[in-house]
Amino acid sequence: MTVDTHALLARYPLLHDLIALRETQWFNPASTTLHQALPWVGLTRRDVDEASARLQRFAPWIAQAFPETAESGGIIESELVAIPAMQRALDAAAGRPLPGTLWLKKDSHLPVSGSIKARGGVYEVLAHAEALATGAGLLTPDADYRQLDSDAFRAFFGQYSIAVGSTGNLGLSIGLISARLGFNVTVHMSADARAWKKARLRASGVRVVEYAEDYSVAVEQGRREAQQDPRCFFIDDENSRTLFVGYAVAGERLKAQFATQRIPVDADHPLFVYLPCGVGGGPGGVAFGLKLAFGDHVHCLFAEPTHSPCMLLGVHTGLHDGISVQEIGIDNQTLADGLAVGRASGFVGRAMERLIDGYYTVDDAHLLALLRQLHQQEGIALEPSALAGMPGPQRVSGDTGYAARFSPEQWQNATHLVWATGGGMVPPEEMAHYLGVA
Ligand SMILES: *Cc1c(COP(=O)(O)O)cnc(C)c1O
């Protein structure tokens, strides 16, 4: 036991709620402007612009390798939709109208892997492939990247391997894109990973190693195995800056989507974004991209299951990756398999804490009820993790302390964006089970 729980509880009474598995929230009094916070992030707009340009170079290859992306020219992007029927249902349940308008960002239906991991995971594999091919003199940045879709390139990438640890969706993204390029790829899956994700990967020629333990163990084993092979590249979900900038490209894309829909985001029209958080890379990277795109007019909130509140615990206590939920007696057992992480990324927590307004937790039964409600009201089917953002708008605008940070006019003009992070590829039998009809 490395943590003195009594001392921690005395200093941070909020931990009583976490330990009791009660839904709770915390708004960081130390959040600052983007300008003040940037030095801590350690990454800049230029890093995100570079990632965006790299995705453009690969777009012709992506369009060819994944025909479902042909229509968008090989750009992997999701729809932005208003969900007025769901907003009315949530208003009725809360007994008060939400100030502002509710929108959904459907990363759940991103091509390639049906989750937010089709941003960061895909991006890091492409960055690695490009570095190998250019390093070997086989590719230049101005080349037509469709040539990567050839036996010669697959044989080249076949000399290398890629490894990753995952609760499911990151493994799915990285496995599918790596296998398509020709890499040997191994995915180390935690006990939470759904059977269909493992079967899907094996059918694509991916090696899947299964663990009876949670995410941290799967990542550690993957890291160890990769260290023994100099030709193996380990994708480090707990620390990778490359994954992070891949996620961050979402910011400029969303800005263009809001412009097309003629939805203003400015001082009088704040944007609140609700992001489900596992280890933190996905929501952290997206939040960074959003801040670069919208400046201080966007407000980001992270959502976690009551059984896996690792980021709230790490940031609130300032211990970051120096503490796990298990160390304070929380089991990290949740229906939200994409968020089943007991120890947060130390990199993301430290880099982003000043840019995140708050954190809240959601009970599993609540996630499932919201899943059914969204399907009923809007005909949109998500996996449980992807609903974590949904209670956010009512929770946040209803918190007297946080609500006072904005004027009543700002609340009335607000746009609330729930980031739906996964579910588009869940098999129908499994979805029927979630929906309670099987
Ligand atoms: C991975 C994942 C997240 C969170 O991303 P992290 O980088 O782990 O914080 C959220 N929702 C779903 C469905 C995911 O698969």
GROMACS .gro file of C-alpha atoms and ligand atoms in nm:
model
  453
    1MET     CA    1   0.000   0.000   0.000
    2THR     CA    2   0.170   0.317  -0.120
    3VAL     CA    3  -0.120   0.548  -0.039
    4ASP     CA    4  -0.230   0.664   0.308
    5THR     CA    5  -0.604   0.663   0.252
    6HIS     CA    6  -0.689   0.826   0.585
    7ALA     CA    7  -0.465   1.124   0.519
    8LEU     CA    8  -0.598   1.156   0.166
    9LEU     CA    9  -0.962   1.148   0.281
   10ALA     CA   10  -0.895   1.412   0.544
   11ARG     CA   11  -0.741   1.639   0.285
   12TYR     CA   12  -0.978   1.561  -0.005
   13PRO     CA   13  -1.328   1.490   0.133
   14LEU     CA   14  -1.459   1.446  -0.222
   15LEU     CA   15  -1.292   1.104  -0.218
   16HIS     CA   16  -1.570   0.986   0.017
   17ASP     CA   17  -1.810   1.016  -0.279
   18LEU     CA   18  -1.569   0.833  -0.509
   19ILE     CA   19  -1.518   0.546  -0.264
   20ALA     CA   20  -1.894   0.520  -0.201
   21LEU     CA   21  -1.941   0.500  -0.584
   22ARG     CA   22  -2.178   0.800  -0.566
   23GLU     CA   23  -2.210   1.011  -0.879
   24THR     CA   24  -2.014   1.328  -0.812
   25GLN     CA   25  -1.847   1.623  -0.979
   26TRP     CA   26  -1.557   1.857  -0.929
   27PHE     CA   27  -1.483   2.185  -1.102
   28ASN     CA   28  -1.117   2.275  -1.100
   29PRO     CA   29  -1.068   2.618  -0.936
   30ALA     CA   30  -0.720   2.629  -1.094
   31SER     CA   31  -0.833   2.611  -1.458
   32THR     CA   32  -0.687   2.900  -1.661
   33THR     CA   33  -0.683   3.056  -2.005
   34LEU     CA   34  -0.524   2.877  -2.300
   35HIS     CA   35  -0.248   3.137  -2.309
   36GLN     CA   36  -0.152   3.071  -1.946
   37ALA     CA   37  -0.182   2.695  -1.980
   38LEU     CA   38   0.007   2.636  -2.306
   39PRO     CA   39   0.357   2.609  -2.154
   40TRP     CA   40   0.240   2.307  -1.952
   41VAL     CA   41   0.101   2.123  -2.250
   42GLY     CA   42   0.443   2.100  -2.412
   43LEU     CA   43   0.283   2.081  -2.757
   44THR     CA   44   0.182   2.361  -2.991
   45ARG     CA   45  -0.047   2.450  -3.276
   46ARG     CA   46   0.236   2.359  -3.512
   47ASP     CA   47   0.236   1.998  -3.384
   48VAL     CA   48  -0.135   1.968  -3.454
   49ASP     CA   49  -0.099   2.133  -3.798
   50GLU     CA   50   0.172   1.878  -3.881
   51ALA     CA   51  -0.061   1.594  -3.783
   52SER     CA   52  -0.335   1.741  -3.998
   53ALA     CA   53  -0.099   1.766  -4.298
   54ARG     CA   54   0.015   1.407  -4.247
   55LEU     CA   55  -0.346   1.284  -4.249
   56GLN     CA   56  -0.394   1.478  -4.576
   57ARG     CA   57  -0.092   1.302  -4.731
   58PHE     CA   58  -0.235   0.964  -4.634
   59ALA     CA   59  -0.592   1.047  -4.740
   60PRO     CA   60  -0.561   0.900  -5.092
   61TRP     CA   61  -0.428   0.573  -4.944
   62ILE     CA   62  -0.701   0.566  -4.678
   63ALA     CA   63  -0.970   0.624  -4.942
   64GLN     CA   64  -0.838   0.327  -5.138
   65ALA     CA   65  -0.768   0.093  -4.845
   66PHE     CA   66  -1.097   0.169  -4.665
   67PRO     CA   67  -1.358   0.230  -4.937
   68GLU     CA   68  -1.612   0.354  -4.681
   69THR     CA   69  -1.395   0.669  -4.660
   70ALA     CA   70  -1.389   0.728  -5.038
   71GLU     CA   71  -1.680   0.971  -5.019
   72SER     CA   72  -1.491   1.198  -4.777
   73GLY     CA   73  -1.171   1.170  -4.982
   74GLY     CA   74  -0.999   0.950  -4.723
   75ILE     CA   75  -1.058   1.194  -4.438
   76ILE     CA   76  -1.181   1.002  -4.132
   77GLU     CA   77  -1.439   1.236  -3.978
   78SER     CA   78  -1.776   1.206  -3.804
   79GLU     CA   79  -2.109   1.383  -3.824
   80LEU     CA   80  -2.224   1.662  -3.595
   81VAL     CA   81  -2.599   1.636  -3.526
   82ALA     CA   82  -2.856   1.815  -3.310
   83ILE     CA   83  -3.054   1.581  -3.081
   84PRO     CA   84  -3.368   1.780  -2.991
   85ALA     CA   85  -3.583   1.481  -2.894
   86MET     CA   86  -3.316   1.364  -2.651
   87GLN     CA   87  -3.288   1.716  -2.513
   88ARG     CA   88  -3.664   1.718  -2.442
   89ALA     CA   89  -3.643   1.376  -2.275
   90LEU     CA   90  -3.353   1.489  -2.055
   91ASP     CA   91  -3.539   1.809  -1.967
   92ALA     CA   92  -3.842   1.606  -1.861
   93ALA     CA   93  -3.627   1.374  -1.647
   94ALA     CA   94  -3.446   1.667  -1.482
   95GLY     CA   95  -3.764   1.867  -1.430
   96ARG     CA   96  -3.606   2.179  -1.575
   97PRO     CA   97  -3.513   2.288  -1.926
   98LEU     CA   98  -3.148   2.281  -2.022
   99PRO     CA   99  -3.026   2.632  -2.102
  100GLY     CA  100  -2.883   2.609  -2.454
  101THR     CA  101  -2.891   2.350  -2.730
  102LEU     CA  102  -2.781   1.986  -2.723
  103TRP     CA  103  -2.563   1.838  -3.001
  104LEU     CA  104  -2.393   1.502  -3.055
  105LYS     CA  105  -2.052   1.439  -3.214
  106LYS     CA  106  -2.078   1.093  -3.366
  107ASP     CA  107  -1.724   0.956  -3.337
  108SER     CA  108  -1.919   0.640  -3.259
  109HIS     CA  109  -1.968   0.612  -3.633
  110LEU     CA  110  -1.619   0.704  -3.753
  111PRO     CA  111  -1.509   0.483  -4.042
  112VAL     CA  112  -1.241   0.211  -3.997
  113SER     CA  113  -1.313   0.122  -3.633
  114GLY     CA  114  -1.636   0.286  -3.511
  115SER     CA  115  -1.483   0.477  -3.220
  116ILE     CA  116  -1.280   0.783  -3.125
  117LYS     CA  117  -0.970   0.559  -3.157
  118ALA     CA  118  -0.999   0.595  -3.535
  119ARG     CA  119  -0.842   0.939  -3.472
  120GLY     CA  120  -0.536   0.888  -3.250
  121GLY     CA  121  -0.477   0.516  -3.304
  122VAL     CA  122  -0.490   0.535  -3.682
  123TYR     CA  123  -0.277   0.849  -3.682
  124GLU     CA  124   0.008   0.703  -3.480
  125VAL     CA  125   0.035   0.396  -3.704
  126LEU     CA  126   0.043   0.618  -4.014
  127ALA     CA  127   0.310   0.842  -3.860
  128HIS     CA  128   0.523   0.536  -3.781
  129ALA     CA  129   0.475   0.386  -4.128
  130GLU     CA  130   0.571   0.715  -4.292
  131ALA     CA  131   0.885   0.746  -4.079
  132LEU     CA  132   0.996   0.391  -4.169
  133ALA     CA  133   0.927   0.429  -4.541
  134THR     CA  134   1.087   0.773  -4.574
  135GLY     CA  135   1.382   0.660  -4.362
  136ALA     CA  136   1.439   0.371  -4.604
  137GLY     CA  137   1.422   0.609  -4.902
  138LEU     CA  138   1.103   0.449  -5.032
  139LEU     CA  139   0.870   0.747  -4.989
  140THR     CA  140   0.882   1.127  -5.008
  141PRO     CA  141   0.619   1.362  -4.863
  142ASP     CA  142   0.509   1.475  -5.211
  143ALA     CA  143   0.460   1.119  -5.341
  144ASP     CA  144   0.123   0.961  -5.417
  145TYR     CA  145   0.067   0.755  -5.100
  146ARG     CA  146  -0.162   0.514  -5.284
  147GLN     CA  147   0.158   0.327  -5.375
  148LEU     CA  148   0.159   0.200  -5.014
  149ASP     CA  149  -0.125  -0.026  -5.121
  150SER     CA  150   0.111  -0.267  -5.299
  151ASP     CA  151   0.280  -0.601  -5.237
  152ALA     CA  152   0.620  -0.429  -5.233
  153PHE     CA  153   0.521  -0.197  -4.947
  154ARG     CA  154   0.337  -0.471  -4.759
  155ALA     CA  155   0.655  -0.681  -4.777
  156PHE     CA  156   0.855  -0.384  -4.648
  157PHE     CA  157   0.623  -0.320  -4.352
  158GLY     CA  158   0.607  -0.696  -4.294
  159GLN     CA  159   0.964  -0.676  -4.160
  160TYR     CA  160   0.836  -0.470  -3.868
  161SER     CA  161   0.587  -0.520  -3.591
  162ILE     CA  162   0.356  -0.305  -3.380
  163ALA     CA  163   0.225  -0.378  -3.030
  164VAL     CA  164  -0.039  -0.211  -2.814
  165GLY     CA  165  -0.229  -0.269  -2.488
  166SER     CA  166  -0.600  -0.190  -2.488
  167THR     CA  167  -0.946  -0.235  -2.336
  168GLY     CA  168  -1.070  -0.300  -2.691
  169ASN     CA  169  -1.120   0.001  -2.917
  170LEU     CA  170  -0.760   0.119  -2.940
  171GLY     CA  171  -0.654  -0.236  -3.022
  172LEU     CA  172  -0.926  -0.255  -3.285
  173SER     CA  173  -0.814   0.067  -3.456
  174ILE     CA  174  -0.444  -0.004  -3.443
  175GLY     CA  175  -0.485  -0.369  -3.537
  176LEU     CA  176  -0.701  -0.300  -3.842
  177ILE     CA  177  -0.491  -0.016  -3.985
  178SER     CA  178  -0.156  -0.188  -3.913
  179ALA     CA  179  -0.268  -0.515  -4.070
  180ARG     CA  180  -0.387  -0.329  -4.381
  181LEU     CA  181  -0.041  -0.171  -4.422
  182GLY     CA  182   0.127  -0.513  -4.383
  183PHE     CA  183   0.272  -0.484  -4.032
  184ASN     CA  184   0.282  -0.780  -3.791
  185VAL     CA  185   0.062  -0.656  -3.513
  186THR     CA  186  -0.003  -0.781  -3.160
  187VAL     CA  187  -0.284  -0.645  -2.944
  188HIS     CA  188  -0.268  -0.709  -2.568
  189MET     CA  189  -0.629  -0.706  -2.451
  190SER     CA  190  -0.745  -0.647  -2.094
  191ALA     CA  191  -1.018  -0.864  -1.939
  192ASP     CA  192  -1.275  -0.593  -2.025
  193ALA     CA  193  -1.233  -0.630  -2.402
  194ARG     CA  194  -1.547  -0.755  -2.576
  195ALA     CA  195  -1.522  -1.093  -2.753
  196TRP     CA  196  -1.637  -0.952  -3.089
  197LYS     CA  197  -1.349  -0.703  -3.099
  198LYS     CA  198  -1.097  -0.986  -3.049
  199ALA     CA  199  -1.267  -1.205  -3.311
  200ARG     CA  200  -1.275  -0.920  -3.560
  201LEU     CA  201  -0.901  -0.860  -3.514
  202ARG     CA  202  -0.808  -1.226  -3.544
  203ALA     CA  203  -1.009  -1.247  -3.867
  204SER     CA  204  -0.787  -0.966  -4.002
  205GLY     CA  205  -0.467  -1.153  -3.917
  206VAL     CA  206  -0.392  -0.971  -3.592
  207ARG     CA  207  -0.233  -1.158  -3.299
  208VAL     CA  208  -0.448  -1.106  -2.989
  209VAL     CA  209  -0.311  -1.182  -2.642
  210GLU     CA  210  -0.573  -1.195  -2.367
  211TYR     CA  211  -0.526  -1.108  -2.000
  212ALA     CA  212  -0.740  -1.186  -1.698
  213GLU     CA  213  -0.630  -0.852  -1.550
  214ASP     CA  214  -0.716  -0.491  -1.626
  215TYR     CA  215  -0.583  -0.235  -1.872
  216SER     CA  216  -0.264  -0.140  -1.683
  217VAL     CA  217  -0.146  -0.503  -1.687
  218ALA     CA  218  -0.221  -0.547  -2.059
  219VAL     CA  219  -0.026  -0.229  -2.138
  220GLU     CA  220   0.269  -0.330  -1.920
  221GLN     CA  221   0.294  -0.676  -2.078
  222GLY     CA  222   0.275  -0.525  -2.426
  223ARG     CA  223   0.549  -0.277  -2.340
  224ARG     CA  224   0.771  -0.553  -2.202
  225GLU     CA  225   0.724  -0.783  -2.501
  226ALA     CA  226   0.796  -0.501  -2.744
  227GLN     CA  227   1.117  -0.404  -2.562
  228GLN     CA  228   1.266  -0.743  -2.647
  229ASP     CA  229   1.231  -0.684  -3.021
  230PRO     CA  230   1.412  -0.386  -3.179
  231ARG     CA  231   1.185  -0.407  -3.485
  232CYS     CA  232   0.875  -0.380  -3.270
  233PHE     CA  233   0.714  -0.040  -3.213
  234PHE     CA  234   0.506  -0.008  -2.897
  235ILE     CA  235   0.215   0.235  -2.905
  236ASP     CA  236   0.206   0.377  -2.554
  237ASP     CA  237  -0.152   0.479  -2.476
  238GLU     CA  238  -0.042   0.607  -2.133
  239ASN     CA  239   0.221   0.852  -2.260
  240SER     CA  240   0.211   0.899  -2.637
  241ARG     CA  241   0.228   1.257  -2.769
  242THR     CA  242   0.167   1.120  -3.119
  243LEU     CA  243  -0.170   0.969  -3.026
  244PHE     CA  244  -0.255   1.296  -2.852
  245VAL     CA  245  -0.194   1.518  -3.157
  246GLY     CA  246  -0.385   1.271  -3.375
  247TYR     CA  247  -0.689   1.325  -3.153
  248ALA     CA  248  -0.631   1.701  -3.148
  249VAL     CA  249  -0.695   1.737  -3.523
  250ALA     CA  250  -1.065   1.702  -3.432
  251GLY     CA  251  -1.064   2.068  -3.316
  252GLU     CA  252  -1.021   2.240  -3.652
  253ARG     CA  253  -1.257   1.988  -3.815
  254LEU     CA  254  -1.530   2.064  -3.562
  255LYS     CA  255  -1.477   2.436  -3.608
  256ALA     CA  256  -1.547   2.397  -3.981
  257GLN     CA  257  -1.859   2.189  -3.905
  258PHE     CA  258  -2.001   2.452  -3.669
  259ALA     CA  259  -1.929   2.722  -3.930
  260THR     CA  260  -2.120   2.521  -4.193
  261GLN     CA  261  -2.415   2.481  -3.954
  262ARG     CA  262  -2.393   2.857  -3.876
  263ILE     CA  263  -2.360   2.791  -3.504
  264PRO     CA  264  -2.160   3.072  -3.342
  265VAL     CA  265  -1.896   2.998  -3.079
  266ASP     CA  266  -1.771   3.318  -2.915
  267ALA     CA  267  -1.777   3.506  -2.584
  268ASP     CA  268  -2.158   3.540  -2.596
  269HIS     CA  269  -2.211   3.185  -2.726
  270PRO     CA  270  -1.996   2.947  -2.520
  271LEU     CA  271  -1.942   2.587  -2.626
  272PHE     CA  272  -1.945   2.313  -2.360
  273VAL     CA  273  -1.800   1.977  -2.460
  274TYR     CA  274  -1.853   1.658  -2.260
  275LEU     CA  275  -1.583   1.394  -2.317
  276PRO     CA  276  -1.580   1.034  -2.185
  277CYS     CA  277  -1.240   0.968  -2.026
  278GLY     CA  278  -1.047   0.642  -1.990
  279VAL     CA  279  -0.669   0.683  -1.963
  280GLY     CA  280  -0.712   1.040  -2.090
  281GLY     CA  281  -0.538   1.052  -2.429
  282GLY     CA  282  -0.855   1.069  -2.638
  283PRO     CA  283  -1.043   1.335  -2.443
  284GLY     CA  284  -0.718   1.518  -2.358
  285GLY     CA  285  -0.607   1.537  -2.721
  286VAL     CA  286  -0.952   1.639  -2.844
  287ALA     CA  287  -0.976   1.904  -2.570
  288PHE     CA  288  -0.636   2.045  -2.672
  289GLY     CA  289  -0.749   2.066  -3.035
  290LEU     CA  290  -1.074   2.233  -2.927
  291LYS     CA  291  -0.885   2.494  -2.725
  292LEU     CA  292  -0.660   2.570  -3.023
  293ALA     CA  293  -0.967   2.603  -3.247
  294PHE     CA  294  -1.206   2.797  -3.021
  295GLY     CA  295  -0.974   2.950  -2.761
  296ASP     CA  296  -1.130   3.026  -2.424
  297HIS     CA  297  -1.484   3.009  -2.564
  298VAL     CA  298  -1.484   2.630  -2.537
  299HIS     CA  299  -1.520   2.460  -2.199
  300CYS     CA  300  -1.424   2.094  -2.166
  301LEU     CA  301  -1.558   1.850  -1.907
  302PHE     CA  302  -1.442   1.492  -1.858
  303ALA     CA  303  -1.682   1.209  -1.771
  304GLU     CA  304  -1.587   0.880  -1.603
  305PRO     CA  305  -1.769   0.575  -1.462
  306THR     CA  306  -1.818   0.573  -1.084
  307HIS     CA  307  -1.613   0.250  -1.080
  308SER     CA  308  -1.318   0.398  -1.277
  309PRO     CA  309  -1.271   0.766  -1.185
  310CYS     CA  310  -0.895   0.764  -1.242
  311MET     CA  311  -0.856   1.111  -1.396
  312LEU     CA  312  -1.073   1.284  -1.137
  313LEU     CA  313  -0.873   1.108  -0.864
  314GLY     CA  314  -0.535   1.190  -1.018
  315VAL     CA  315  -0.601   1.557  -1.093
  316HIS     CA  316  -0.797   1.633  -0.776
  317THR     CA  317  -0.525   1.493  -0.548
  318GLY     CA  318  -0.240   1.615  -0.768
  319LEU     CA  319  -0.098   1.262  -0.758
  320HIS     CA  320  -0.180   1.196  -1.128
  321ASP     CA  321  -0.044   0.853  -1.228
  322GLY     CA  322   0.096   0.809  -0.877
  323ILE     CA  323  -0.239   0.673  -0.759
  324SER     CA  324  -0.489   0.418  -0.890
  325VAL     CA  325  -0.858   0.379  -0.807
  326GLN     CA  326  -0.780   0.032  -0.669
  327GLU     CA  327  -0.553   0.189  -0.408
  328ILE     CA  328  -0.853   0.364  -0.253
  329GLY     CA  329  -1.070   0.053  -0.274
  330ILE     CA  330  -1.252   0.109  -0.607
  331ASP     CA  331  -1.272  -0.201  -0.828
  332ASN     CA  332  -1.243  -0.062  -1.186
  333GLN     CA  333  -1.524  -0.298  -1.291
  334THR     CA  334  -1.764  -0.120  -1.527
  335LEU     CA  335  -2.001  -0.188  -1.813
  336ALA     CA  336  -1.828   0.102  -1.989
  337ASP     CA  337  -1.539  -0.115  -2.113
  338GLY     CA  338  -1.381   0.174  -2.309
  339LEU     CA  339  -1.338   0.367  -1.984
  340ALA     CA  340  -1.224   0.079  -1.759
  341VAL     CA  341  -0.892   0.235  -1.659
  342GLY     CA  342  -0.772   0.247  -1.298
  343ARG     CA  343  -0.468   0.472  -1.337
  344ALA     CA  344  -0.475   0.785  -1.555
  345SER     CA  345  -0.210   0.897  -1.799
  346GLY     CA  346   0.040   1.108  -1.604
  347PHE     CA  347   0.124   1.301  -1.918
  348VAL     CA  348  -0.235   1.403  -2.001
  349GLY     CA  349  -0.333   1.490  -1.645
  350ARG     CA  350  -0.031   1.717  -1.598
  351ALA     CA  351  -0.044   1.869  -1.947
  352MET     CA  352  -0.417   1.941  -1.952
  353GLU     CA  353  -0.539   2.000  -1.596
  354ARG     CA  354  -0.541   2.380  -1.642
  355LEU     CA  355  -0.751   2.348  -1.957
  356ILE     CA  356  -1.025   2.120  -1.822
  357ASP     CA  357  -1.308   2.294  -1.636
  358GLY     CA  358  -1.433   1.990  -1.451
  359TYR     CA  359  -1.485   1.618  -1.404
  360TYR     CA  360  -1.791   1.413  -1.314
  361THR     CA  361  -1.878   1.049  -1.264
  362VAL     CA  362  -2.170   0.843  -1.395
  363ASP     CA  363  -2.316   0.524  -1.259
  364ASP     CA  364  -2.332   0.216  -1.490
  365ALA     CA  365  -2.710   0.182  -1.458
  366HIS     CA  366  -2.743   0.546  -1.558
  367LEU     CA  367  -2.525   0.488  -1.867
  368LEU     CA  368  -2.743   0.197  -1.972
  369ALA     CA  369  -3.066   0.395  -1.921
  370LEU     CA  370  -2.926   0.680  -2.133
  371LEU     CA  371  -2.818   0.432  -2.401
  372ARG     CA  372  -3.178   0.309  -2.430
  373GLN     CA  373  -3.322   0.659  -2.414
  374LEU     CA  374  -3.099   0.790  -2.694
  375HIS     CA  375  -3.192   0.494  -2.911
  376GLN     CA  376  -3.560   0.546  -2.844
  377GLN     CA  377  -3.557   0.925  -2.894
  378GLU     CA  378  -3.311   0.963  -3.180
  379GLY     CA  379  -3.257   0.614  -3.325
  380ILE     CA  380  -2.884   0.637  -3.246
  381ALA     CA  381  -2.718   0.329  -3.092
  382LEU     CA  382  -2.398   0.374  -2.891
  383GLU     CA  383  -2.183   0.155  -2.665
  384PRO     CA  384  -2.214   0.225  -2.289
  385SER     CA  385  -1.888   0.426  -2.262
  386ALA     CA  386  -2.013   0.670  -2.523
  387LEU     CA  387  -2.305   0.784  -2.305
  388ALA     CA  388  -2.084   0.920  -2.028
  389GLY     CA  389  -2.101   1.270  -2.174
  390MET     CA  390  -2.481   1.274  -2.184
  391PRO     CA  391  -2.567   1.366  -1.821
  392GLY     CA  392  -2.307   1.645  -1.837
  393PRO     CA  393  -2.516   1.939  -1.965
  394GLN     CA  394  -2.777   1.911  -1.689
  395ARG     CA  395  -2.519   1.836  -1.420
  396VAL     CA  396  -2.288   2.120  -1.512
  397SER     CA  397  -2.545   2.392  -1.577
  398GLY     CA  398  -2.729   2.287  -1.260
  399ASP     CA  399  -2.425   2.322  -1.033
  400THR     CA  400  -2.465   2.661  -0.865
  401GLY     CA  401  -2.092   2.716  -0.826
  402TYR     CA  402  -2.006   2.636  -1.186
  403ALA     CA  403  -2.317   2.801  -1.332
  404ALA     CA  404  -2.209   3.130  -1.173
  405ARG     CA  405  -1.900   3.137  -1.396
  406PHE     CA  406  -2.134   3.240  -1.683
  407SER     CA  407  -2.420   3.487  -1.722
  408PRO     CA  408  -2.781   3.371  -1.773
  409GLU     CA  409  -2.756   3.503  -2.132
  410GLN     CA  410  -2.445   3.297  -2.197
  411TRP     CA  411  -2.621   2.986  -2.067
  412GLN     CA  412  -2.923   3.053  -2.289
  413ASN     CA  413  -2.695   3.089  -2.594
  414ALA     CA  414  -2.480   2.789  -2.505
  415THR     CA  415  -2.408   2.493  -2.729
  416HIS     CA  416  -2.368   2.165  -2.539
  417LEU     CA  417  -2.178   1.901  -2.735
  418VAL     CA  418  -2.180   1.543  -2.611
  419TRP     CA  419  -1.891   1.348  -2.762
  420ALA     CA  420  -2.023   1.003  -2.856
  421THR     CA  421  -1.705   0.797  -2.856
  422GLY     CA  422  -1.802   0.449  -2.975
  423GLY     CA  423  -2.060   0.194  -3.075
  424GLY     CA  424  -2.091   0.207  -3.454
  425MET     CA  425  -1.943  -0.140  -3.503
  426VAL     CA  426  -2.112  -0.323  -3.213
  427PRO     CA  427  -2.270  -0.641  -3.360
  428PRO     CA  428  -2.654  -0.638  -3.367
  429GLU     CA  429  -2.684  -0.926  -3.112
  430GLU     CA  430  -2.469  -0.739  -2.864
  431MET     CA  431  -2.655  -0.412  -2.924
  432ALA     CA  432  -2.988  -0.590  -2.870
  433HIS     CA  433  -2.851  -0.702  -2.536
  434TYR     CA  434  -2.761  -0.343  -2.437
  435LEU     CA  435  -3.102  -0.224  -2.553
  436GLY     CA  436  -3.270  -0.484  -2.337
  437VAL     CA  437  -3.450  -0.648  -2.627
  438ALA     CA  438  -3.255  -0.976  -2.619
  439LIG     C1  439  -1.091   0.482  -2.547
  439LIG     C2  440  -1.227   0.529  -2.532
  439LIG     C3  441  -1.258   0.646  -2.462
  439LIG     C4  442  -1.159   0.730  -2.385
  439LIG     O1  443  -1.031   0.748  -2.441
  439LIG     P1  444  -0.903   0.743  -2.346
  439LIG     O2  445  -0.792   0.783  -2.436
  439LIG     O3  446  -0.888   0.603  -2.296
  439LIG     O4  447  -0.928   0.838  -2.235
  439LIG     C5  448  -1.390   0.683  -2.455
  439LIG     N1  449  -1.488   0.611  -2.513
  439LIG     C6  450  -1.461   0.499  -2.583
  439LIG     C7  451  -1.574   0.424  -2.646
  439LIG     C8  452  -1.330   0.454  -2.595
  439LIG     O5  453  -1.305   0.342  -2.662
   0.00000   0.00000   0.00000
